[in-house]
Short mmCIF file of C-alpha atoms in Angstrom, two decimals:
data_model
loop_
_atom_site.label_atom_id
_atom_site.label_comp_id
_atom_site.label_asym_id
_atom_site.label_seq_id
_atom_site.Cartn_x
_atom_site.Cartn_y
_atom_site.Cartn_z
CA UNK Z 329 215.54 274.85 87.89
CA UNK Z 330 216.53 277.62 86.04
CA UNK Z 331 220.07 278.41 86.41
CA UNK Z 332 219.98 281.29 83.36
CA UNK Z 333 218.55 284.39 83.61
CA UNK Z 334 215.54 284.09 80.22
CA UNK Z 335 216.28 279.88 80.29
CA UNK Z 336 213.01 279.05 78.51
CA UNK Z 337 212.14 275.72 80.88
CA UNK Z 338 209.45 273.73 79.01
CA UNK Z 339 206.38 271.33 81.02
CA UNK Z 340 207.45 268.19 81.48
CA UNK Z 341 204.39 265.65 82.17
CA UNK Z 342 204.01 262.88 85.35
CA UNK Z 343 203.48 260.11 82.69
CA UNK Z 344 206.69 260.19 81.71
CA UNK Z 345 209.47 258.79 84.01
CA UNK Z 346 212.51 260.38 85.43
CA UNK Z 347 210.55 263.45 84.15
CA UNK Z 348 212.16 261.79 80.17
CA UNK Z 349 210.08 262.24 77.36
CA UNK Z 350 210.09 258.45 75.76
CA UNK Z 351 211.47 259.88 72.78
CA UNK Z 352 214.56 260.53 75.36
CA UNK Z 353 213.81 257.15 76.72
CA UNK Z 354 213.89 255.35 73.67
CA UNK Z 355 217.38 257.05 72.30
CA UNK Z 356 219.42 256.57 75.65
CA UNK Z 357 222.06 254.48 74.66
CA UNK Z 358 220.92 251.80 75.72
CA UNK Z 359 221.34 249.37 79.01
CA UNK Z 360 223.31 246.15 78.43
CA UNK Z 361 223.87 244.52 82.37
CA UNK Z 362 222.10 240.95 82.99
CA UNK Z 363 220.73 239.79 85.89
CA UNK Z 364 223.47 236.80 85.97
CA UNK Z 365 222.66 234.01 88.99
CA UNK Z 366 225.10 231.12 90.55
CA UNK Z 367 223.42 228.85 92.01
CA UNK Z 368 225.76 228.13 94.86
CA UNK Z 369 223.57 224.23 95.65
CA UNK Z 370 223.02 222.07 92.97
CA UNK Z 371 219.85 223.86 90.54
CA UNK Z 372 216.73 221.74 92.16
CA UNK Z 373 214.32 220.53 89.04
CA UNK Z 374 211.21 221.25 90.78
CA UNK Z 375 209.93 224.66 93.98
CA UNK Z 376 207.15 222.64 95.64
CA UNK Z 377 206.96 226.78 96.94
CA UNK Z 378 208.95 229.74 96.51
CA UNK Z 379 208.26 232.64 98.09
CA UNK Z 380 209.11 235.77 97.01
CA UNK Z 381 209.88 238.56 99.57
CA UNK Z 382 209.82 241.91 98.51
CA UNK Z 383 209.95 246.18 100.36
CA UNK Z 384 212.35 246.80 103.20
CA UNK Z 385 210.15 246.36 105.72
CA UNK Z 386 208.76 243.32 104.51
CA UNK Z 387 212.31 241.41 104.46
CA UNK Z 388 213.31 243.12 107.93
CA UNK Z 389 210.71 241.10 109.79
CA UNK Z 390 211.51 237.99 106.76
CA UNK Z 391 214.88 237.40 108.14
CA UNK Z 392 215.15 237.52 111.77
CA UNK Z 393 212.09 235.76 112.07
CA UNK Z 394 212.40 232.96 109.09
CA UNK Z 395 215.54 232.97 108.05
CA UNK Z 396 217.52 231.93 111.20
CA UNK Z 397 218.21 228.42 109.96
CA UNK Z 398 217.99 228.90 106.01
CA UNK Z 399 220.83 227.65 103.89
CA UNK Z 400 221.12 230.00 100.67
CA UNK Z 401 221.34 228.52 97.94
CA UNK Z 402 221.53 230.99 95.62
CA UNK Z 403 221.97 235.16 94.22
CA UNK Z 404 221.44 236.62 91.50
CA UNK Z 405 224.13 239.75 90.59
CA UNK Z 406 223.30 241.94 88.63
CA UNK Z 407 225.05 245.80 88.71
CA UNK Z 408 227.44 244.65 91.33
CA UNK Z 409 226.88 242.90 94.84
CA UNK Z 410 225.47 245.38 96.77
CA UNK Z 411 222.33 244.67 94.25
CA UNK Z 412 222.23 240.47 94.45
CA UNK Z 413 218.89 239.29 95.16
CA UNK Z 414 218.87 236.31 97.16
CA UNK Z 415 217.45 232.66 97.76
CA UNK Z 416 217.41 230.82 100.79
CA UNK Z 417 215.58 227.47 101.93
CA UNK Z 418 214.61 226.89 104.25
CA UNK Z 419 213.70 222.68 105.73
CA UNK Z 420 214.74 221.12 102.73
CA UNK Z 421 211.07 222.42 101.11
CA UNK Z 422 210.54 225.89 100.93
CA UNK Z 423 212.83 228.48 98.12
CA UNK Z 424 212.76 232.01 99.86
CA UNK Z 425 213.77 234.68 97.07
CA UNK Z 426 215.23 237.79 98.66
CA UNK Z 427 214.61 240.28 96.75
CA UNK Z 428 217.49 243.25 96.94
CA UNK Z 429 216.59 246.68 98.50
CA UNK Z 430 218.99 248.21 96.48
CA UNK Z 431 217.81 247.09 92.98
CA UNK Z 432 215.82 249.93 90.92
CA UNK Z 433 212.24 249.32 90.34
CA UNK Z 434 212.72 249.90 86.42
CA UNK Z 435 214.62 246.88 86.71
CA UNK Z 436 211.50 245.12 88.52
CA UNK Z 437 210.54 243.49 85.13
CA UNK Z 438 214.30 242.06 83.89
CA UNK Z 439 214.46 240.25 86.90
CA UNK Z 440 211.19 239.31 86.44
CA UNK Z 441 212.49 237.45 82.82
CA UNK Z 442 215.31 236.89 84.84
CA UNK Z 443 213.86 234.34 87.25
CA UNK Z 444 211.14 233.12 85.06
CA UNK Z 445 212.67 229.40 84.34
CA UNK Z 446 213.04 229.33 87.88
CA UNK Z 447 209.14 230.70 88.45
CA UNK Z 448 208.40 227.38 85.47
CA UNK Z 449 209.50 225.19 87.54
CA UNK Z 450 207.45 226.07 90.66
CA UNK Z 451 204.97 225.15 92.28
CA UNK Z 452 203.48 226.81 94.36
CA UNK Z 453 203.68 230.69 93.69
CA UNK Z 454 203.30 233.49 96.77
CA UNK Z 455 204.76 237.18 97.34
CA UNK Z 456 204.73 239.34 99.83
CA UNK Z 457 205.07 242.79 99.64
CA UNK Z 458 203.84 245.46 102.69
CA UNK Z 459 203.60 249.20 102.04
CA UNK Z 460 201.84 252.65 103.91
CA UNK Z 461 197.93 252.69 104.27
CA UNK Z 462 198.97 255.84 103.24
CA UNK Z 463 198.86 254.80 100.03
CA UNK Z 464 195.55 252.06 100.34
CA UNK Z 465 192.21 253.54 98.11
CA UNK Z 466 188.88 253.52 99.73
CA UNK Z 467 185.50 253.99 100.88
CA UNK Z 468 185.75 251.80 103.74
CA UNK Z 469 186.71 253.21 106.83
CA UNK Z 470 189.02 251.62 108.74
CA UNK Z 471 191.03 251.67 112.94
CA UNK Z 472 193.20 249.25 112.84
CA UNK Z 473 196.95 249.68 112.35
CA UNK Z 474 197.43 247.16 109.36
CA UNK Z 475 195.89 244.76 107.43
CA UNK Z 476 196.19 241.53 104.42
CA UNK Z 477 194.46 241.91 100.96
CA UNK Z 478 196.29 239.28 98.99
CA UNK Z 479 195.65 238.95 95.42
CA UNK Z 480 195.41 234.99 93.55
CA UNK Z 481 196.03 233.90 89.92
CA UNK Z 482 193.09 232.65 87.88
CA UNK Z 483 194.75 229.70 88.47
CA UNK Z 484 194.55 229.27 92.15
CA UNK Z 485 191.85 231.37 93.06
CA UNK Z 486 189.82 227.66 93.96
CA UNK Z 487 192.66 228.00 97.33
CA UNK Z 488 192.11 230.83 98.56
CA UNK Z 489 192.67 231.73 101.83
CA UNK Z 490 188.69 233.58 102.31
CA UNK Z 491 190.55 235.16 106.02
CA UNK Z 492 191.92 237.32 103.86
CA UNK Z 493 189.33 239.78 101.85
CA UNK Z 494 191.21 240.45 98.15
CA UNK Z 495 193.35 243.66 97.24
CA UNK Z 496 190.23 246.36 95.58
CA UNK Z 497 190.39 248.74 93.00
CA UNK Z 498 191.92 250.76 92.76
CA UNK Z 499 194.89 249.49 94.02
CA UNK Z 500 197.69 248.16 92.54
CA UNK Z 501 201.45 246.71 93.22
CA UNK Z 502 204.37 247.57 91.09
CA UNK Z 503 207.56 245.85 91.34
CA UNK Z 504 209.45 242.61 91.43
CA UNK Z 505 206.09 240.56 93.42
CA UNK Z 506 204.08 242.38 90.50
CA UNK Z 507 206.32 241.05 87.62
CA UNK Z 508 206.51 237.39 88.69
CA UNK Z 509 202.54 237.27 90.11
CA UNK Z 510 201.85 238.55 86.26
CA UNK Z 511 204.20 236.15 84.73
CA UNK Z 512 202.17 233.70 87.05
CA UNK Z 513 198.58 234.91 85.41
CA UNK Z 514 200.72 234.05 82.27
CA UNK Z 515 202.43 231.03 82.50
CA UNK Z 516 199.53 229.67 83.81
CA UNK Z 517 201.49 229.32 87.88
CA UNK Z 518 198.78 229.35 90.72
CA UNK Z 519 200.39 232.37 92.55
CA UNK Z 520 199.28 233.88 95.77
CA UNK Z 521 200.49 237.89 96.23
CA UNK Z 522 200.12 239.40 100.36
CA UNK Z 523 200.70 243.52 100.62
CA UNK Z 524 200.43 244.74 104.47
CA UNK Z 525 199.28 247.73 104.84
CA UNK Z 526 200.74 249.23 108.00
CA UNK Z 527 200.78 253.18 109.23
CA UNK Z 528 204.48 253.49 110.28
CA UNK Z 529 207.21 252.51 107.91
CA UNK Z 530 208.80 250.48 110.73
CA UNK Z 531 206.38 247.22 112.17
CA UNK Z 532 206.28 246.71 115.83
CA UNK Z 533 204.69 244.32 118.01
CA UNK Z 534 201.09 245.62 116.85
CA UNK Z 535 201.13 246.48 113.71
CA UNK Z 536 202.95 243.03 112.69
CA UNK Z 537 200.03 240.81 114.05
CA UNK Z 538 198.33 240.30 110.57
CA UNK Z 539 201.88 238.78 109.28
CA UNK Z 540 202.83 236.51 112.68
CA UNK Z 541 198.64 234.11 111.71
CA UNK Z 542 200.12 234.75 107.58
CA UNK Z 543 203.44 233.08 108.87
CA UNK Z 544 202.11 230.70 110.56
CA UNK Z 545 200.08 229.57 107.57
CA UNK Z 546 202.60 229.51 105.16
CA UNK Z 547 206.41 228.53 106.79
CA UNK Z 548 204.15 226.13 109.47
CA UNK Z 549 205.67 227.43 111.35
CA UNK Z 550 205.31 230.50 113.14
CA UNK Z 551 208.21 233.98 112.88
CA UNK Z 552 210.65 233.13 116.05
CA UNK Z 553 209.48 236.64 117.44
CA UNK Z 554 211.37 235.18 121.03
CA UNK Z 555 214.75 235.22 119.29
CA UNK Z 556 214.75 238.52 117.00
CA UNK Z 557 217.69 241.02 119.04
CA UNK Z 558 216.57 243.74 116.72
CA UNK Z 559 216.31 246.20 114.42
CA UNK Z 560 212.18 245.54 113.74
CA UNK Z 561 211.00 246.00 117.45
CA UNK Z 562 213.00 248.26 118.56
CA UNK Z 563 211.74 252.07 117.02
CA UNK Z 564 208.73 251.62 119.07
CA UNK Z 565 207.92 254.64 119.87
CA UNK Z 566 209.67 254.30 123.89
CA UNK Z 567 212.18 257.41 123.63
CA UNK Z 568 214.49 255.39 126.01
CA UNK P 326 205.82 238.20 75.72
CA UNK P 327 201.48 238.59 74.60
CA UNK P 328 199.72 235.59 76.17
CA UNK P 329 195.98 235.66 75.53
CA UNK P 330 193.56 233.78 76.61
CA UNK P 331 191.89 232.41 73.90
CA UNK P 332 192.02 231.69 69.87
CA UNK P 333 190.94 234.50 68.19
CA UNK P 334 190.10 236.17 64.64
CA UNK P 335 191.02 239.18 64.03
CA UNK P 336 191.14 239.46 59.58
CA UNK P 337 190.72 243.32 59.37
CA UNK P 338 189.71 244.83 63.11
CA UNK P 339 190.69 247.99 64.17
CA UNK P 340 193.13 248.01 67.02
CA UNK P 341 193.41 251.17 69.37
CA UNK P 342 196.87 251.62 71.04
CA UNK P 343 197.35 254.83 73.18
CA UNK P 344 200.82 256.20 74.06
CA UNK P 345 201.98 257.10 77.56
CA UNK P 346 201.91 260.95 76.41
CA UNK P 347 201.17 263.69 78.21
CA UNK P 348 198.70 264.44 80.81
CA UNK P 349 197.75 260.64 80.58
CA UNK P 350 195.23 261.26 77.74
CA UNK P 351 195.19 258.38 75.31
CA UNK P 352 195.39 255.78 78.79
CA UNK P 353 192.02 257.32 80.03
CA UNK P 354 190.35 257.89 76.84
CA UNK P 355 191.31 254.03 76.46
CA UNK P 356 189.59 253.12 79.65
CA UNK P 357 186.82 255.53 78.82
CA UNK P 358 186.77 252.49 76.30
CA UNK P 359 186.92 250.31 77.50
CA UNK P 360 185.12 250.44 80.61
CA UNK P 361 182.09 252.70 78.14
CA UNK P 362 182.12 249.57 76.05
CA UNK P 363 182.55 246.46 78.40
CA UNK P 364 185.04 245.16 76.02
CA UNK P 365 186.44 242.25 77.96
CA UNK P 366 189.33 241.46 78.32
CA UNK P 367 191.68 238.47 76.21
CA UNK P 368 195.40 238.69 77.33
CA UNK P 369 198.15 241.19 78.27
CA UNK P 370 201.29 241.75 77.21
CA UNK P 371 204.35 241.30 79.37
CA UNK P 372 207.94 243.66 78.52
CA UNK P 373 210.98 244.61 81.14
CA UNK P 374 210.81 248.14 78.79
CA UNK P 375 206.93 248.63 80.86
CA UNK P 376 207.51 248.70 85.17
CA UNK P 377 205.55 244.91 86.42
CA UNK P 378 202.24 246.40 87.77
CA UNK P 379 198.66 244.05 88.93
CA UNK P 380 195.89 245.31 90.14
CA UNK P 381 192.50 244.19 90.31
CA UNK P 382 189.89 245.38 87.70
CA UNK P 383 189.29 249.13 87.16
CA UNK P 384 186.16 248.06 85.61
CA UNK P 385 184.56 246.23 87.53
CA UNK P 386 184.08 246.18 91.60
CA UNK P 387 182.75 242.98 91.91
CA UNK P 388 184.65 240.81 88.51
CA UNK P 389 188.25 238.54 90.13
CA UNK P 390 190.33 240.15 86.64
CA UNK P 391 193.33 241.46 87.17
CA UNK P 392 195.42 243.71 85.37
CA UNK P 393 198.69 244.67 84.94
CA UNK P 394 200.52 247.28 83.30
CA UNK P 395 200.47 245.98 79.38
CA UNK P 396 196.12 244.29 79.25
CA UNK P 397 193.95 243.80 75.81
CA UNK P 398 190.34 244.03 75.21
CA UNK P 399 188.29 243.43 72.78
CA UNK P 400 184.08 243.81 70.84
CA UNK P 401 183.96 241.24 68.70
CA UNK P 402 180.66 243.66 68.14
CA UNK P 403 182.95 246.35 66.88
CA UNK P 404 184.86 244.92 65.55
CA UNK P 405 188.10 246.26 67.73
CA UNK P 406 190.89 245.41 70.11
CA UNK P 407 192.07 247.72 72.48
CA UNK P 408 195.48 248.14 74.40
CA UNK P 409 195.31 249.86 77.32
CA UNK P 410 198.39 250.68 78.94
CA UNK P 411 198.80 251.69 83.32
CA UNK P 412 203.15 252.70 83.49
CA UNK P 413 205.92 254.64 83.33
CA UNK P 414 208.03 253.42 79.48
CA UNK P 415 210.97 253.26 81.40
CA UNK P 416 213.33 251.16 78.85
CA UNK P 417 214.18 250.86 75.36
CA UNK P 418 211.01 249.71 74.00
CA UNK P 419 212.08 248.25 70.26
CA UNK P 420 211.29 244.20 71.20
CA UNK P 421 207.24 245.65 72.25
CA UNK P 422 206.76 248.21 69.29
CA UNK P 423 207.94 244.34 67.09
CA UNK P 424 205.42 242.74 69.49
CA UNK P 425 202.78 244.72 68.43
CA UNK P 426 203.40 244.76 64.65
CA UNK P 427 203.74 240.70 64.30
CA UNK P 428 200.27 240.62 66.42
CA UNK P 429 198.20 243.17 63.88
CA UNK P 430 200.25 240.98 60.78
CA UNK P 431 199.21 237.34 62.15
CA UNK P 432 196.13 238.69 63.45
CA UNK P 433 194.81 240.60 59.94
CA UNK P 434 194.15 243.64 61.85
CA UNK P 435 193.19 245.82 58.77
CA UNK P 436 193.92 249.13 60.88
CA UNK P 437 196.05 250.78 63.26
CA UNK P 438 194.97 254.24 66.27
CA UNK P 439 197.18 255.10 67.67
CA UNK P 440 196.43 257.56 70.68
CA UNK P 441 198.47 260.30 72.22
CA UNK P 442 198.78 263.92 72.77
CA UNK P 443 200.58 267.19 72.92
CA UNK P 444 202.34 269.90 75.11
CA UNK P 445 199.47 272.47 74.38
CA UNK P 446 202.09 274.83 74.32
CA UNK P 447 203.50 273.39 70.92
CA UNK P 448 200.87 274.38 68.86
CA UNK P 449 201.00 277.04 65.55
CA UNK P 450 198.86 279.34 63.21
CA UNK P 451 196.48 277.98 61.85
CA UNK P 452 196.14 275.33 65.29
CA UNK P 453 195.45 277.74 67.08
CA UNK P 454 192.74 279.29 64.93
CA UNK P 455 191.70 275.50 64.66
CA UNK P 456 189.87 272.45 66.89
CA UNK P 457 192.78 270.97 69.07
CA UNK P 458 193.09 268.11 67.74
CA UNK P 459 195.34 266.60 64.80
CA UNK P 460 196.03 263.97 62.80
CA UNK P 461 198.79 261.58 61.15
CA UNK P 462 198.26 259.16 58.43
CA UNK P 463 200.66 256.70 57.14
CA UNK P 464 200.85 257.23 52.93
CA UNK P 465 198.74 253.37 52.17
CA UNK P 466 195.60 254.88 53.71
CA UNK P 467 192.47 255.01 51.70
CA UNK P 468 191.09 257.78 49.75
CA UNK P 469 187.46 256.93 52.21
CA UNK P 470 189.03 257.46 54.75
CA UNK P 471 190.67 261.02 54.04
CA UNK P 472 187.26 261.86 53.08
CA UNK P 473 185.77 261.07 55.93
CA UNK P 474 188.30 263.08 57.83
CA UNK P 475 188.25 265.88 55.65
CA UNK P 476 183.75 266.55 56.04
CA UNK P 477 185.29 266.24 60.49
CA UNK P 478 187.35 268.91 59.08
CA UNK P 479 190.57 267.44 61.22
CA UNK P 480 192.96 269.25 60.11
CA UNK P 481 196.71 266.42 59.52
CA UNK P 482 199.44 267.64 61.50
CA UNK P 483 201.76 270.38 60.14
CA UNK P 484 205.93 268.79 58.76
CA UNK P 485 208.59 270.82 60.12
CA UNK P 486 211.57 271.69 57.29
CA UNK P 487 215.15 271.30 58.92
CA UNK P 488 217.16 273.23 57.09
CA UNK P 489 220.69 271.76 57.93
CA UNK P 490 219.32 267.98 57.29
CA UNK P 491 217.36 269.61 54.78
CA UNK P 492 214.94 267.32 55.66
CA UNK P 493 210.54 267.68 56.02
CA UNK P 494 209.80 265.42 60.12
CA UNK P 495 206.53 265.55 61.82
CA UNK P 496 206.55 266.36 65.50
CA UNK P 497 205.38 265.48 68.24
CA UNK P 498 206.28 266.66 71.23
CA UNK P 499 205.21 265.10 74.98
CA UNK P 500 203.52 262.19 72.60
CA UNK P 501 205.85 259.65 73.31
CA UNK P 502 206.21 256.32 71.65
CA UNK P 503 203.30 256.87 69.30
CA UNK P 504 205.24 258.40 66.12
CA UNK P 505 208.27 255.19 66.09
CA UNK P 506 205.70 253.05 65.94
CA UNK P 507 204.13 254.82 63.88
CA UNK P 508 206.82 254.76 61.65
CA UNK P 509 207.34 251.62 62.42
CA UNK P 510 203.71 250.98 61.29
CA UNK P 511 204.27 252.66 57.94
CA UNK P 512 208.00 250.53 57.14
CA UNK P 513 205.40 247.16 56.63
CA UNK P 514 202.82 249.01 54.94
CA UNK P 515 200.41 248.83 57.89
CA UNK P 516 197.34 251.01 57.20
CA UNK P 517 197.81 253.92 61.02
CA UNK P 518 196.38 256.15 62.16
CA UNK P 519 197.82 259.07 65.19
CA UNK P 520 195.37 261.09 66.39
CA UNK P 521 196.39 263.53 69.28
CA UNK P 522 195.16 266.43 71.18
CA UNK P 523 197.05 269.27 72.75
CA UNK P 524 196.33 269.47 76.21
CA UNK P 525 198.66 270.56 79.11
CA UNK P 526 199.32 268.65 82.62
CA UNK P 527 196.14 268.96 85.05
CA UNK P 528 192.96 266.69 85.07
CA UNK P 529 192.97 265.87 82.27
CA UNK P 530 189.57 264.14 82.10
CA UNK P 531 188.05 266.30 80.10
CA UNK P 532 190.12 265.76 76.62
CA UNK P 533 189.14 262.54 77.73
CA UNK P 534 186.53 262.81 77.26
CA UNK P 535 186.75 264.92 73.85
CA UNK P 536 189.48 263.35 72.71
CA UNK P 537 187.11 259.84 72.37
CA UNK P 538 184.47 261.76 70.69
CA UNK P 539 186.57 262.99 68.68
CA UNK P 540 187.20 259.89 67.85
CA UNK P 541 184.02 258.35 67.75
CA UNK P 542 182.40 261.10 64.99
CA UNK P 543 184.44 259.55 62.65
CA UNK P 544 184.26 255.20 63.87
CA UNK P 545 180.65 255.02 65.15
CA UNK P 546 181.65 253.40 68.21
CA UNK P 547 178.68 254.90 70.53
CA UNK P 548 175.79 256.81 69.70
CA UNK P 549 176.72 260.57 69.67
CA UNK P 550 175.30 262.26 72.47
CA UNK P 551 175.21 259.13 74.34
CA UNK P 552 176.59 259.01 78.32
CA UNK P 553 180.21 257.60 79.46
CA UNK P 554 180.10 255.26 82.11
CA UNK P 555 183.27 256.91 83.73
CA UNK P 556 185.63 253.66 85.31
CA UNK P 557 185.29 252.99 89.41
CA UNK P 558 188.78 252.78 89.38
CA UNK P 559 189.18 257.07 89.47
CA UNK P 560 186.67 256.94 92.16
CA UNK P 561 190.27 258.45 93.81
CA UNK P 562 192.05 260.05 90.86
CA UNK P 563 192.32 262.67 93.38
CA UNK P 564 193.09 260.85 96.74
CA UNK P 565 191.08 259.66 99.52
CA UNK P 566 188.49 262.47 101.35
CA UNK P 567 190.18 263.57 104.49
CA UNK P 568 190.25 262.16 107.33
CA UNK P 569 187.74 262.69 109.48
CA UNK P 570 190.34 262.54 113.02
CA UNK P 571 191.39 265.93 111.41
CA UNK P 572 188.54 267.92 111.92
#
């Protein structure tokens, strides 16, 4: 906002991040902070299944229903403890990476670069993310309250699950999941990205249904909804 | 990191790249170029200075190809390599600029054309009275090209003199990284041209059409009166249609 009478306020452009001309981005001091990967357990030489989870809603669901008896095996730190991304191990076979919800979108490329060696050691990569239905653009009218879309890397196209339709243009995904997917495409790794579109910003028993079915395939077991006693189902339409 | 899906021979090709600039005019122009000439995707670039992005092929609804933050396209017929950028620059891009420079050098690309845009309010006297385009070239540009620009009545960018530092400089306000990459290419003796349009933020599709028409007058990529093929991904530029439930 203009603070002085007569001040010249130059227009800004949507093209620039935080209204900064690229000149300003380039002139700003270099951010020398880096991601530090700390393995609590010994670093695995091969990961059969590596699942990257991003977004508050998806993380909440995975944490409550899948990560119950998991083991924390790795902490990826950036800036401070609050920003740490964590890797958990389930049933000694599935590695799940929970991307910190505090991580700024502008650092997600850097995170991808940091975990690239782990991605290269993975046999099958999956990414899980979510978005609001308002952001989904399509000619087709939909009455469902939630639905899943997927994107398959060139290598994984033959293994694709045909029940979930492919993300159509002009929809796109940004962030760590997109970074991992791009890396997989460039290095010829099989990767499938799942995106859950919902009509609310919180999950309830109805709009979580596509995830229940997907998780049965992905984790080899149905998510333990009965064990959940808080959070993601508690913000329904009930007032009491 | 540059990924190419096949071995390429690009000697004497022309590279066109956009600068993320006011109104995204250059990026829209590149979209038009790729769609109209049906260019083939040949690879992509991953760099932490851009926000990662993935989506379906923006130019073909039925194709299984994916798009990323920075993709490379090719036309062997037109001897053209086109780079498209789909996210804003968020960090220092020195590594990215050098990656482009090395790509140009390694593949012996003849010239680089940088498309960009400049805030309309930045026009000066002569620029107000003439076409809303300007160009900037490296010193090593051939006489043939200079003559072509004169025939097309293109206007060169006016320089400004800084009394404090006793220097003559060129400035493209709102032009993004165009000038930086141009200077790097100039230092390395690569023939480069920056072509830009003065514009304001809004629906910048007409600006993109005009910029590509202007470029086409020089490069003769397609017939002057031929129609552009708008990419299907532009169908939702102004959002979805209103839901029926509200009526």
